[in-house]
JSON list of C-alpha atoms in Angstrom, two decimals:
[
{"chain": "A", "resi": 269, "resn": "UNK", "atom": "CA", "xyz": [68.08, -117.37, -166.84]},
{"chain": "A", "resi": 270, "resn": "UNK", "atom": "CA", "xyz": [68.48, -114.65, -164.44]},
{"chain": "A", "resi": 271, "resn": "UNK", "atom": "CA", "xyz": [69.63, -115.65, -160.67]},
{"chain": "A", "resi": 272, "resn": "UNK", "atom": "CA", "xyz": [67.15, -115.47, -158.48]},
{"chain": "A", "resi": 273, "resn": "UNK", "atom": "CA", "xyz": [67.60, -114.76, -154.45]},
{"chain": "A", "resi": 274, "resn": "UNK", "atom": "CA", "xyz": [66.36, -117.07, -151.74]},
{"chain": "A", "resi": 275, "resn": "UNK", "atom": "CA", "xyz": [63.58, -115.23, -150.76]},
{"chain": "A", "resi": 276, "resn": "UNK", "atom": "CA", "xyz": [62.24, -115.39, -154.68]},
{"chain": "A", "resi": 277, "resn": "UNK", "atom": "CA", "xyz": [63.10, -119.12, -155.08]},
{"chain": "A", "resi": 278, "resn": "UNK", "atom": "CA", "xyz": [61.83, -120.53, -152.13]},
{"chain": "A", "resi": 279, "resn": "UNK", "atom": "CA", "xyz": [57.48, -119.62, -152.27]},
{"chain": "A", "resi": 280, "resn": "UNK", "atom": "CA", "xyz": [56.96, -122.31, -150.41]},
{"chain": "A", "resi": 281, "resn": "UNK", "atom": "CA", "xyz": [57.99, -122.31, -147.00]},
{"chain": "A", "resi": 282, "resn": "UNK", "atom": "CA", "xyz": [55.20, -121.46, -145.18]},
{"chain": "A", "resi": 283, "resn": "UNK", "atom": "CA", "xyz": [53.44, -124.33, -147.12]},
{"chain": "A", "resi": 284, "resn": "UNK", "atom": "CA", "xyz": [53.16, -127.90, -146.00]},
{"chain": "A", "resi": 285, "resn": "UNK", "atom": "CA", "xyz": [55.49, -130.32, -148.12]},
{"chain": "A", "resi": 286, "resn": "UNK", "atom": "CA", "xyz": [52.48, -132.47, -148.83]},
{"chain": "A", "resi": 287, "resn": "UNK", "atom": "CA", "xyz": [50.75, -129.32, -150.15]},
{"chain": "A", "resi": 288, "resn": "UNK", "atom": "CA", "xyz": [54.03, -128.04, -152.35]},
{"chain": "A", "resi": 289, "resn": "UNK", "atom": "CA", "xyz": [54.75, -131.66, -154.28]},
{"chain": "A", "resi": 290, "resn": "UNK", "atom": "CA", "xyz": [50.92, -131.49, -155.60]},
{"chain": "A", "resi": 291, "resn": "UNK", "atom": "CA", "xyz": [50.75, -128.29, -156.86]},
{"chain": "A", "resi": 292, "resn": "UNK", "atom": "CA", "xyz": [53.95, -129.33, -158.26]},
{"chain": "A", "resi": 293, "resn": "UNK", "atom": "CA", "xyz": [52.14, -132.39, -159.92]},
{"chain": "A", "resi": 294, "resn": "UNK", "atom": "CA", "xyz": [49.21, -130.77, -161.08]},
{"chain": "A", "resi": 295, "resn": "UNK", "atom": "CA", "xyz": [51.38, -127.68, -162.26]},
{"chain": "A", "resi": 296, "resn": "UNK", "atom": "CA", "xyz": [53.10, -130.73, -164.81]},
{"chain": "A", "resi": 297, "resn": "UNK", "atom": "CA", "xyz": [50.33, -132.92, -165.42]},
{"chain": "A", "resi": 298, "resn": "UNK", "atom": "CA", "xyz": [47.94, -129.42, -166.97]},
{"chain": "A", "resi": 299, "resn": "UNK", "atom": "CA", "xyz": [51.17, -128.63, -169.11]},
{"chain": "A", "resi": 300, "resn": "UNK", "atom": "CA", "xyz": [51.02, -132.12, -170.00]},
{"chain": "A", "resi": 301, "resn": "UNK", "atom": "CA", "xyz": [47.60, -132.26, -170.74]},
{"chain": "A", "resi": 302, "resn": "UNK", "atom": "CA", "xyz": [48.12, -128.90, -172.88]},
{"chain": "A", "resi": 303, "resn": "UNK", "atom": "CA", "xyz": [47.19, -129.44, -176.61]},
{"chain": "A", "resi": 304, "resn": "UNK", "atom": "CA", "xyz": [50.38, -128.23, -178.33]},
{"chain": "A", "resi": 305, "resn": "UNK", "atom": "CA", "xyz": [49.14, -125.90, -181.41]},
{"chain": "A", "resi": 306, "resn": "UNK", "atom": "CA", "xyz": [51.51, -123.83, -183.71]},
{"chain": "A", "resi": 307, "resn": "UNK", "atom": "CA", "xyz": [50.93, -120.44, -184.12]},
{"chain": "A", "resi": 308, "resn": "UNK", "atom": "CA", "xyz": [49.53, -119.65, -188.17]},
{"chain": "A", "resi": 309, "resn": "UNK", "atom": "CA", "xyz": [53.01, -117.72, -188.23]},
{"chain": "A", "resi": 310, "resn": "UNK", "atom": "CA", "xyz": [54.65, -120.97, -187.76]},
{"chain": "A", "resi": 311, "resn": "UNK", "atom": "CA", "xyz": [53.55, -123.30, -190.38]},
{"chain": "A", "resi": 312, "resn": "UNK", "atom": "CA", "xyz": [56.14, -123.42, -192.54]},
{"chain": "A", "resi": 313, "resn": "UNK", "atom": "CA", "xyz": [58.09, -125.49, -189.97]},
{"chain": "A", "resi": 314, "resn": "UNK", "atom": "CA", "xyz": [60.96, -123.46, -191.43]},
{"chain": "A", "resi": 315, "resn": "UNK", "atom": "CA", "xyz": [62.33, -121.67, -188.58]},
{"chain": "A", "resi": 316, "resn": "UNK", "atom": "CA", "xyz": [61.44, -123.18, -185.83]},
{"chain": "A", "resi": 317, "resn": "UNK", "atom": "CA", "xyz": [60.09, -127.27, -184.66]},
{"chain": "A", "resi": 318, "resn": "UNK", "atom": "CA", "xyz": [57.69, -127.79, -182.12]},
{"chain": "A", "resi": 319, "resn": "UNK", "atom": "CA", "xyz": [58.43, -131.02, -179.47]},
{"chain": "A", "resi": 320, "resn": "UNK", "atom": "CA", "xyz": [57.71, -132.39, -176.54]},
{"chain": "A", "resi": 321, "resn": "UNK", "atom": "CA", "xyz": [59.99, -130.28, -175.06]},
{"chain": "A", "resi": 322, "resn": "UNK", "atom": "CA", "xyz": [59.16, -126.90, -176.29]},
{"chain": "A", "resi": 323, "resn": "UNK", "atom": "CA", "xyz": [60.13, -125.26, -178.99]},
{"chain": "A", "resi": 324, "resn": "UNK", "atom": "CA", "xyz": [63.17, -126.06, -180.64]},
{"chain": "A", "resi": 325, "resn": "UNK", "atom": "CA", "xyz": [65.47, -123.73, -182.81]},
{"chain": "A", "resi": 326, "resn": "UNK", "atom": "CA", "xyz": [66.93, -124.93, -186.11]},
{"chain": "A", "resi": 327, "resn": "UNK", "atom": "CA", "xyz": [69.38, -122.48, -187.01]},
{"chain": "A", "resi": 328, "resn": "UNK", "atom": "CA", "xyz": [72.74, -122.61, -187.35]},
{"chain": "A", "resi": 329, "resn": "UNK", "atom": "CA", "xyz": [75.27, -121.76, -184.44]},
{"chain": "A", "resi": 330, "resn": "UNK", "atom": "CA", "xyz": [78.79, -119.68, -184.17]},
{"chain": "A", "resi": 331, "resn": "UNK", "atom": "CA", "xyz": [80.66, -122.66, -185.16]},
{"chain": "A", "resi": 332, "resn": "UNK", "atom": "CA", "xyz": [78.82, -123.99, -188.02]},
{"chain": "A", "resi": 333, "resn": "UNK", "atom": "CA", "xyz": [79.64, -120.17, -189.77]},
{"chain": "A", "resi": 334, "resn": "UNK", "atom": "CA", "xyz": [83.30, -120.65, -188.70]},
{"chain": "A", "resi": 335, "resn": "UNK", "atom": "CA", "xyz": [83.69, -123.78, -190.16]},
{"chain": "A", "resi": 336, "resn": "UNK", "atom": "CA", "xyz": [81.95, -122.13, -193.60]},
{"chain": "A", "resi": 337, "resn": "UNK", "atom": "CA", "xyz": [84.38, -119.65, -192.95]},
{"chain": "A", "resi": 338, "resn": "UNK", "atom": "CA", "xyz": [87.31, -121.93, -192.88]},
{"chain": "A", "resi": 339, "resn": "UNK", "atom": "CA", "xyz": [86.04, -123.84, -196.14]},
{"chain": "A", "resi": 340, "resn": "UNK", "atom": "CA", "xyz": [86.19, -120.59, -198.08]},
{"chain": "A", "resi": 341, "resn": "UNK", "atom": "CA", "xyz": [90.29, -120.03, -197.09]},
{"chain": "A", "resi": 342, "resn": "UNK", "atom": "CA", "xyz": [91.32, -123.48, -197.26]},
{"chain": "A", "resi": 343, "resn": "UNK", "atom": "CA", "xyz": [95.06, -121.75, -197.25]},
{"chain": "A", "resi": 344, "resn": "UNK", "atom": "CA", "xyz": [98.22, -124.16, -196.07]},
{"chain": "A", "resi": 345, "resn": "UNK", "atom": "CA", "xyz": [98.43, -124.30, -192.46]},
{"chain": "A", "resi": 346, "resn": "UNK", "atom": "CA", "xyz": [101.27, -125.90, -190.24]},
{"chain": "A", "resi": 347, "resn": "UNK", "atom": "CA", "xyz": [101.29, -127.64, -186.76]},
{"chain": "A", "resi": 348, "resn": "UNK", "atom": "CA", "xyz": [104.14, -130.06, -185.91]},
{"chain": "A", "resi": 349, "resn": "UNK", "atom": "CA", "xyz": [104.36, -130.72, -182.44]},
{"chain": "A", "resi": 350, "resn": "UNK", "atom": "CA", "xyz": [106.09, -133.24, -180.17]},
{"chain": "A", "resi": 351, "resn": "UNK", "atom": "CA", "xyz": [105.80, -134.10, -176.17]},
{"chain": "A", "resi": 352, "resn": "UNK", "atom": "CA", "xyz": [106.00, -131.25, -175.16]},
{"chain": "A", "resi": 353, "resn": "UNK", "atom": "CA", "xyz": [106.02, -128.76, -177.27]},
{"chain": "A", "resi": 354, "resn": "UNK", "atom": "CA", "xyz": [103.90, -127.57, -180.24]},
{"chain": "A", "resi": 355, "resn": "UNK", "atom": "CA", "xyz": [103.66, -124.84, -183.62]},
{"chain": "A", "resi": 356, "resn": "UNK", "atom": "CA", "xyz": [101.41, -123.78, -185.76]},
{"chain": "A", "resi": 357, "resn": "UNK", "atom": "CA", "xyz": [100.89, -121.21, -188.62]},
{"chain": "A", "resi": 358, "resn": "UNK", "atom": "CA", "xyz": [97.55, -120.49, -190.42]},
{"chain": "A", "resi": 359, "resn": "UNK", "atom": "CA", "xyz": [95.56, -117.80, -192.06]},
{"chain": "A", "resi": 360, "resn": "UNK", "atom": "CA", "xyz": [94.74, -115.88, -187.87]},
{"chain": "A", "resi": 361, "resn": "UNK", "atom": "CA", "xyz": [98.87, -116.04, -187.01]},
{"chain": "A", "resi": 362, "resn": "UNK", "atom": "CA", "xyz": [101.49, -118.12, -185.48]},
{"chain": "A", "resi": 363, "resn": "UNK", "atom": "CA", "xyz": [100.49, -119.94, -182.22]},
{"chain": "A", "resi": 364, "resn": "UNK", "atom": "CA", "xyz": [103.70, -121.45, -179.85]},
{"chain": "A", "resi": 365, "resn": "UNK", "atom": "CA", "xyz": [102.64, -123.54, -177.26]},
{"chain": "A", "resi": 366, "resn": "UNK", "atom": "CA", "xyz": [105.35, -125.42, -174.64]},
{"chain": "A", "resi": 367, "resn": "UNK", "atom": "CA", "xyz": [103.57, -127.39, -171.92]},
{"chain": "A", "resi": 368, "resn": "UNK", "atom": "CA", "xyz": [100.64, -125.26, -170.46]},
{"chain": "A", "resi": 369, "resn": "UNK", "atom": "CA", "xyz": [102.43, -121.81, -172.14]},
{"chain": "A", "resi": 370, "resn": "UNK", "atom": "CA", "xyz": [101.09, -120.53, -175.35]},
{"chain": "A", "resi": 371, "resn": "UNK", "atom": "CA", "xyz": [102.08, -117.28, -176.98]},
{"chain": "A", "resi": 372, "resn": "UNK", "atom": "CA", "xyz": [99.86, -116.39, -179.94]},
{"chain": "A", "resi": 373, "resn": "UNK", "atom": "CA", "xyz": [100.88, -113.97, -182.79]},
{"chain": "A", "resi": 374, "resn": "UNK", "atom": "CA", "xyz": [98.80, -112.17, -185.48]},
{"chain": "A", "resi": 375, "resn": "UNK", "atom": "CA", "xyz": [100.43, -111.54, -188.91]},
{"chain": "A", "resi": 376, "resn": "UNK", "atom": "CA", "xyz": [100.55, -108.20, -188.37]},
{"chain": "A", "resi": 377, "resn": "UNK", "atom": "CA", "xyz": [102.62, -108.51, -185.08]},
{"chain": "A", "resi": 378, "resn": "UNK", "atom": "CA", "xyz": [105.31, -110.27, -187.19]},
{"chain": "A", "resi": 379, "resn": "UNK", "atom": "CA", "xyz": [108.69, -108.61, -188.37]},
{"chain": "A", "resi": 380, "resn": "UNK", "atom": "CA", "xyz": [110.58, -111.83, -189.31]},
{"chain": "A", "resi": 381, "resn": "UNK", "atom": "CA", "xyz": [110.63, -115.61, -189.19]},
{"chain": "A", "resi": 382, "resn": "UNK", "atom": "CA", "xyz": [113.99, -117.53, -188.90]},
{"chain": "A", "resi": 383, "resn": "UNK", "atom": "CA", "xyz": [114.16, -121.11, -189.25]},
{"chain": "A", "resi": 384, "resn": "UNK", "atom": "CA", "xyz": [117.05, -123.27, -188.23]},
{"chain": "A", "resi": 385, "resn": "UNK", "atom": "CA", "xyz": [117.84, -126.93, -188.52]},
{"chain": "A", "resi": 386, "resn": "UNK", "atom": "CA", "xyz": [120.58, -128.30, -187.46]},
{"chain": "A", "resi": 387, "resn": "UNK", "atom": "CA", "xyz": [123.52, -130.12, -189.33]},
{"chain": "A", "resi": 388, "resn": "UNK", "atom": "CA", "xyz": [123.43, -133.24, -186.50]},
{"chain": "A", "resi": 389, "resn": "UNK", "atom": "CA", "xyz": [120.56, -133.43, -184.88]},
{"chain": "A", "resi": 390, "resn": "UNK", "atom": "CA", "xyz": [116.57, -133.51, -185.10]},
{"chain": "A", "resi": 391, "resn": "UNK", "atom": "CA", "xyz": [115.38, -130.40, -183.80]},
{"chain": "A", "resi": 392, "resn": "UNK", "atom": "CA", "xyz": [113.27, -127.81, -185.28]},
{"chain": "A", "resi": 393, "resn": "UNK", "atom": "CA", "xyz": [113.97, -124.09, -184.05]},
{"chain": "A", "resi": 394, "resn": "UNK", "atom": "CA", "xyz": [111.58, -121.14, -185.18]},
{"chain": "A", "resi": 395, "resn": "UNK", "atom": "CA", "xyz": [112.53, -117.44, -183.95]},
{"chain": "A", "resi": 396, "resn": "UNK", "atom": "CA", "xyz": [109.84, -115.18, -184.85]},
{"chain": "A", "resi": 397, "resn": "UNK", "atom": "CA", "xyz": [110.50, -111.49, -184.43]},
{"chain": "A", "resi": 398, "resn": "UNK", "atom": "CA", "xyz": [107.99, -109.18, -183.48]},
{"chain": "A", "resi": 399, "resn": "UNK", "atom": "CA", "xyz": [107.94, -105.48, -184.50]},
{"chain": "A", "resi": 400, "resn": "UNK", "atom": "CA", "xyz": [108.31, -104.01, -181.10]},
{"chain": "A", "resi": 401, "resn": "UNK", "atom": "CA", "xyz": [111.48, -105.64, -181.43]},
{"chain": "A", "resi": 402, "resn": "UNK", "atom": "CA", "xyz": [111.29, -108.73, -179.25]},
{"chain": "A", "resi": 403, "resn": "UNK", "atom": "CA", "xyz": [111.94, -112.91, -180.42]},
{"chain": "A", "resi": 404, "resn": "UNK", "atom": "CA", "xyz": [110.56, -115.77, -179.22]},
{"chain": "A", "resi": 405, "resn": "UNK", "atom": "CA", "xyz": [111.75, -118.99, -179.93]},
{"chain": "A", "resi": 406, "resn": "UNK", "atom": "CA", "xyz": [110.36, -122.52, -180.19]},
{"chain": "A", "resi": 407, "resn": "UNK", "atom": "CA", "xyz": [111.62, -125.50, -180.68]},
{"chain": "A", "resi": 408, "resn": "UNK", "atom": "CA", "xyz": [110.26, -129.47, -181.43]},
{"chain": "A", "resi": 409, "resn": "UNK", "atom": "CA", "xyz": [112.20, -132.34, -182.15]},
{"chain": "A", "resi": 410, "resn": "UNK", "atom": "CA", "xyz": [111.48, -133.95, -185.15]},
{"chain": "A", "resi": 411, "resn": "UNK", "atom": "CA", "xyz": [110.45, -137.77, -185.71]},
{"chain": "A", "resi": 412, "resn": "UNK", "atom": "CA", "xyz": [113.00, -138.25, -188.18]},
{"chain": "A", "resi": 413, "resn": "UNK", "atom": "CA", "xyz": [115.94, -136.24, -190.10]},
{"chain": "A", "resi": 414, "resn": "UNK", "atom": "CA", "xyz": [113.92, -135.87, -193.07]},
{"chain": "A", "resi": 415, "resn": "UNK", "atom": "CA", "xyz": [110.97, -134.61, -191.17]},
{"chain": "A", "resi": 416, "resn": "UNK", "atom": "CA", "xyz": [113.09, -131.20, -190.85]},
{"chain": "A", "resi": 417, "resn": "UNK", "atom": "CA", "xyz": [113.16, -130.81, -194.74]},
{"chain": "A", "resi": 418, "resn": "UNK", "atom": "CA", "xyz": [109.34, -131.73, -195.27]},
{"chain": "A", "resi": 419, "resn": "UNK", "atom": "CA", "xyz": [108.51, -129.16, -192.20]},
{"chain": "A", "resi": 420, "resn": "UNK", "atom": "CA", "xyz": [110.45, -126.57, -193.38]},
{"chain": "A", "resi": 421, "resn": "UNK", "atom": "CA", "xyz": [109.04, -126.70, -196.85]},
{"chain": "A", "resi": 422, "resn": "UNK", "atom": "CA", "xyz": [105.64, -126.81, -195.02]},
{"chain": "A", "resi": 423, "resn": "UNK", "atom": "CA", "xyz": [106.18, -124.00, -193.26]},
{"chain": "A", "resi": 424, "resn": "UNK", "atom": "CA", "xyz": [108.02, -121.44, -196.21]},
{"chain": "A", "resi": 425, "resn": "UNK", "atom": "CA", "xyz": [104.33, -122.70, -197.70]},
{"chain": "A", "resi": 426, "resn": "UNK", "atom": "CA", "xyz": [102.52, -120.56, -195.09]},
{"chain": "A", "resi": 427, "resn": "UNK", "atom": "CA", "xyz": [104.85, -117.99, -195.20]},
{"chain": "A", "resi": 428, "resn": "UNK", "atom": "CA", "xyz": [104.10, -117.10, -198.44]},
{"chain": "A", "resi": 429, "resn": "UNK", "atom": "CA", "xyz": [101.03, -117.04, -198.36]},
{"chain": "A", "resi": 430, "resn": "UNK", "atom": "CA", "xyz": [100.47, -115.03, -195.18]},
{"chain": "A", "resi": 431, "resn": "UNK", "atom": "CA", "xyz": [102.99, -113.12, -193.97]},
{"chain": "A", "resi": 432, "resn": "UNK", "atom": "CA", "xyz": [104.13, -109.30, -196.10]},
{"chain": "A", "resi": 433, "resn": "UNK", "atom": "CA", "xyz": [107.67, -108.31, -195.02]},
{"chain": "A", "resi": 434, "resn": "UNK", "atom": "CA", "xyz": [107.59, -104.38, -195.43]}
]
């Protein structure tokens, strides 16, 4: 709905308030009163339900196509996060995210991946490369030692599948 100035949206102020609030009421009670009738186009019931309300649309919306969407690559994806920090890799790109900051990278922005994991310690460091030649780097600690191992697996997974050195 379109905004409307003041002058448009207020009709009624030259006109008593007594006046206004019943052609208000009668305005709703004739539109209440108002046998509700499909059209013969309409029968089917198909396309389109009729309520108290108004019409109603029954069709499906932007997110009901991406989830379809989704079903049909149901590819590896990765997210591991901790605190403060999070990562994840699926079929759009590679997503880093450290507090409010997120940096968000399509496959074909990607030169290299480097994963390291420490000897001592539980933190998991990605480097990603871009091809103009800049890194960024992320890191999340790990719940466990043998989180690392399971992640990195996890993520090689995605790797694979997604990303074409060249």
């Amino acid at each position: 709905m379109a905004p409307r100035l003041v002058e448009e949206a207020d009709d009624t102020k030259d006109v008593p308030p007594e006046a206004a609030d019943e052609a208000v009421a009668d305005k709703v009670t004739e539109e209440a009163q108002a046998p509700e009738t499909p059209d013969a186009d309409e029968s089917d019931g198909a396309d389109e339900a009729v309520g108290a309300a108004g019409p109603v649309a029954l069709t499906k919306n932007a997110t009901d196509t991406d989830s379809a969407a989704d079903d049909d690559e149901d590819g590896p994806v990765f997210d591991i996060s901790d605190r403060r920090a999070s990562m994840t890799a699926d079929r759009t790109g590679v997503r880093f995210q450290l507090d409010e900051t997120e940096a968000e990278f399509g496959w074909d922005e990607i030169g290299a991946v480097e994963v390291e994991t420490p000897r001592f310690g539980r933190r998991f460091t990605v480097t990603l490369h871009t091809t103009g030649r800049r890194h960024y780097q992320s890191d999340v600690d790990a719940p466990s030692r043998s989180s690392l191992k399971a992640w990195t697996a996890e993520l090689d997974a995605v790797l694979d599948r997604y990303f074409e050195e060249s």
